[in-house]
Each structure stands twice: as C-alpha cells, then as structure tokens.
Amino acid sequence: MKRFFTVVGPYFAIGLFIASGLSVYGCGDSATVNPVVELRSLSVDPGTIQPGFSGGTTRYSVELTSSTTSVTVSAQPAVSGDSVTINGQATTSQVLTLDPPGSTTVVDIVVSESNTSSRTYTVRLVRAGLAESNSLESLAVSPGTLAPDFDPNTLPYTVTVASNIQSVNVTPTVQDSNATLTVNGQAATSGQSRTITLNGPGQSTNMTITVTAQNGNPKTYFIAVSRGVSNNNNLQSLTASPGSLSPSFRANTTNYTVDVASSVTSVSVTPRLQDTDASMTVNGQTTNSGQVRTITLNGPGSNTFITIVVLAQNGTQKIYTVGVSRAALGGNNNLERLSVSPGSLSPGFSASRTSYTVDVEGRVSSISVTAAVEDPNASVAINGEGTNSGQARSIGLGPDGSSTGIQVIVTAQNGSQKPYFITVNRAALSADNNLEALNVSPGTLDPAFSAGTTQYTVEVATGVTAVTVTATKSDPNAVISGDVPNGGQATIPLDGPGTKKTVSITVAAQNGESKTYKITVNRAAPSSNNNLSDLSVSAGSLDPTFAPDKRKYKVDVASVVDSITVSATKSDPNAVLSAAGSVIAGAGVPTGQVSAALGLGTTTSVSITVTAPDGKQKTYTIDVTRPSR
C-alpha cells in the first residue's frame, strides 16, 4: 500500500516536514510525502514504561513486583492500516506470562507498512526477585518487659511476671509485609496480639515466633516467660454445717466461733483456697480445696476446736481457728402448738394449759392431732406412739354420742415429761331427713311445699319438655338420692304431651332414716283451639262483623282497589296459619297476613286455614267483590 499526500504552500510544507522527519518530493507550490512507519502508542498493564513513550524511541523497560505473574502489552500504529506484531503474533494487544521472580522477559513489537518498511520496539519486563527479609520490626509482651530490649537480630528473650498472671499477650510486627508469621506454630497476623496461657506459678512458659521471608528463609525468635511463686495463704471461703461462723467469714479474719444444739454430735467444715497452688490441713489432715471434712464434737456443754493451716506456694502459712460450742442438754418439755382437725380446742391452746375439749359432729369417725414441741431436741408421743414434731396423727373416735380421750406426752432432752389431755365429744347422729325447700321450674307445687308433705303435683303446658327440680336439705349432713343428686338440683326430661312424670327425691338422715318426696308432673295435652281471635282487611269491611265461630265473610271494595291484604290473629299462638298453600304464621307467631290481587267486576275468594296443635283445622273465607268502572 502506497501512502502519499500533497502539501500546498511550499514554505509551510518544508518547515513542517523537516520537523517531522518526512521526505518531500517535487518542488514548486505542491509536494508528495511518504509518512514514517512507527507506533502511535505503547503501554504495559500493570506497570509503567521507562522512558515515557515516544514514536521515535524504540527501547523501553518496565519494573514489576515479584508477585506480578502476567502483563498485557498494547500497541497501536501511527498510521491506520499498518500491521503490528507482538512477539511474532499479529495483534495490537497480548497477555504475556512473565518469567520467574528475579528474571527479565523481553518483548519485541514490530510495526510494518506492507511488509516493505518496518520498525521494531523492544520492551524489557523486569520482575523483581522475592524479598529476603525475615526479621521482626518490633516485638512486645503485655504484661511484662522483654530482656534484653528488642533488636531484630536478637533471637532469645526472657520475661518475668507475677504469680497471679495467668496469660500474656505477645504482639510481633514484621519488617516486610510479604513475610509470613507464626506464633507457637499457629499462623498469626503482623501487628495483632496473640494471647498465650501460662503454666502455673513458679514455672516457665516458652514461646516461638517464626518469620518466613518471601523467598522461604525462616527466622525464629524465642521468649521464655517466668511466672513468679505465690505467697497467697488465704482462704477464699469457710463454712460450717450445721451452724454459722461468727463473725462472718473474711480472708483476713482467722478466729471464729460456731454455736450448735446439744443434739449435734459432729459438724462439717468446708474450706476453699484463694490460690489453688497453695495447700492446707484441717486438724492435721491434708485437705483439698472445697473438700468437706467432718469433725466429731465433744459432749453437750463443751467446746471443740478446729484448726485450718494454709501453706502458700512460697512456704508462708496462715492458721484459721473455729471454736464449736455444743449446748448443754435442755429441760424444755413444752408444746409450741397443738391443733386438731376437724374441730378446735377449747379453750385455745397455751403451752402451760394441759387439758382441752373438742366437739365434733356425729358423722366424724376420726380426728387428726398435730403437736409441735418448743425445743427441737424434745420428743413427743400421741397415745403412746412416737411422733415427729409437727406431724399429724389420726385417732379413731368412739361411736356417735360418745367421748374419746387423747394423751400427748412431751419428753425433754433431760428426760422430764409433761402430759397434755384432749377429750373429743362426738355428737349423736342427726335424725333430720326433711327438705327445707322444694321448687319446680317451670310450674308450681300443689299443695304448696311443707317439710311434712311428701306428695305433690305440678301442671305444665304442652310445650314444656323438661323441668328443673331444686331440693334443699334441712340438715346439710343428710344425703339426697333418687332422681335428684346430693347436690340438690336436676333437670328432668318429660314424656310427650298429655303424659305424667313422677320425680322421686329421697332424703337420708345421718342416722340412716330416710324420707321420700314425690312430684307428679302433668304435661298438658295438645290444644284443639283452631279459632281466630281477630280478622281484618286492608280495604272495605267484613260482613258480618268478625266472630271466631263465623267462617264466611263478604267485603265490597271500590273499583279503584286492585288488591287487598287480610290480617289474621290466632287464639292459640301455637296454632299454624296457612293461606294459598303456604304457612303465613307458624307456631309461636300470633299474626299472619295474605294479599290477593282483585280483578274489575269480579269476586275474589281469600281463604285462611287455622291448624290447632292437635291437628284439627278450621278455614275462614272472605269473598271480596270489586265492581266494574
């Protein structure tokens, strides 16, 4: 392909093409020029070419990091249509894989004009080598101080901490961000702290911090943390059971007393150490922290001493002493309380009063007695049977109308006794088998209720299907049975209309004697009333005037009246009204209506049929005459 262009204005053209380095052919007022073969642009991504690109400069270099594995080389010709090859491949952009870190990759870019003229550009891609730094920039331990002071080239260090320090934080920071870091073999992040749990007091804990350079060379720093020996010889807590320490426990208070009852023969002490590395003895016996140690006490009225020696890790000791005072045997043989159920003591209970009576109903066959002693070391017996203080004891009573004696004996710790006596009077059983009240709903008893009357009748309407009977006992202790339960109320379903239902209620007195009340419920037969109580029309008037026994009527209306409404009211609300083959008022609906259209010059009959509850029917007919115009 030949590239020519003509330049007009020789002085301007000559100056331009000399500056551009182009050849000028011809002379006069015009010239033909052949442009130079070169690139318009050249770039490497990532990276920056050095020196900056110029079409006339053919050699460049690019500095790349060691982590860069490939680049994209892009080249555009100065003249459209010229061809470009990158490392022999015809393309204007190519991705090139780099040689290993520390090496140089050479790229040749050739721009050609019809393969007759060309120019070659060379780019050297210089990939940096892997970093060699495997040193720490800084190293810190908290709490504590490194010895000697940190130096990147010093590898072993020591740190001394107090005995109560259980862990330290180590913070290593690398010089080269490309280096990797481990603390005690676990990957770590530069500049971030790592918590290291220490061995016990008096022991050393070793740490290793390894820095591996990008080129793989490692360097290991060593830290030995020495934990001091504890001087803690305090107890964390001290308890005694039964009983409580006086004064309340404090680590710096070493002398205590405990008061217990005379019946207590041993106490359990539980000491706990503040420092688990300390040791202790209780009355000379090696004891673990939190271990319960049981101590046998001296006799009632004497003292027993308990010695707890705490030995710190550094050998210093502290002695805690507990003096346990065991009370002397008591002579208290009083009751604190005495009660019975059912019933109540008369007079009310007093520890110094020893004789009581209790009245109970005749139906009560046993009574529960509860006696509690003032002195927990005293004992109690009810009718000769040993009983725990505050425990209820059931005592069987004699027959109704009799008295039963109960004896409660309290024995003090020193052996002295006090008897309490209870006389339980059981009433004779009641012979009351009467009802106090009797009701039926709906309905009314006939005759009116009287406790001595046992036969009654009740009349109810035919529509009543059930009645509720309520019976109230004169004696609440009597028992109701039969058709009504002891609760005193029952709903009794009735048989069909026109039938009778007998309800029996038996009342049994406490002494077993019974009385039966009977109620006969008469349900009325269905009504045969098929009469109307009223009949009216919306226009005109009935002829003759309405009467229930008159079935046929006439009504004359004006010629302008084209319809009429007939209203009918039943004598028995439970009857049914029907007209024109349909019910217009069912049972319970007192009034019904029917409408009829009237023709000119005609007589229209309107019939209403009344069906009584027993099925009997009666039909009322109204002839309505409308004259011609």
CSV table of C-alpha atoms in Angstrom, one decimal, residues 241 264-269 282-283 292-298 304-306:
chain,number,residue,atom,x,y,z
A,241,SER,CA,-22.8,-27.1,108.9
A,264,VAL,CA,-25.4,-32.1,117.3
A,265,THR,CA,-22.6,-34.7,117.5
A,266,SER,CA,-20.5,-33.5,114.6
A,267,VAL,CA,-20.0,-30.6,112.2
A,268,SER,CA,-18.8,-30.4,108.6
A,269,VAL,CA,-16.3,-27.7,107.7
A,282,VAL,CA,-7.7,-29.5,108.7
A,283,ASN,CA,-6.8,-30.7,112.2
A,292,VAL,CA,-15.8,-31.4,103.2
A,293,ARG,CA,-14.2,-32.5,106.4
A,294,THR,CA,-16.4,-33.9,109.2
A,295,ILE,CA,-15.3,-33.2,112.8
A,296,THR,CA,-16.7,-35.2,115.8
A,297,LEU,CA,-17.7,-32.9,118.7
A,298,ASN,CA,-17.1,-33.2,122.4
A,304,THR,CA,-14.4,-28.4,120.2
A,305,PHE,CA,-11.6,-26.5,118.3
A,306,ILE,CA,-10.9,-26.9,114.6
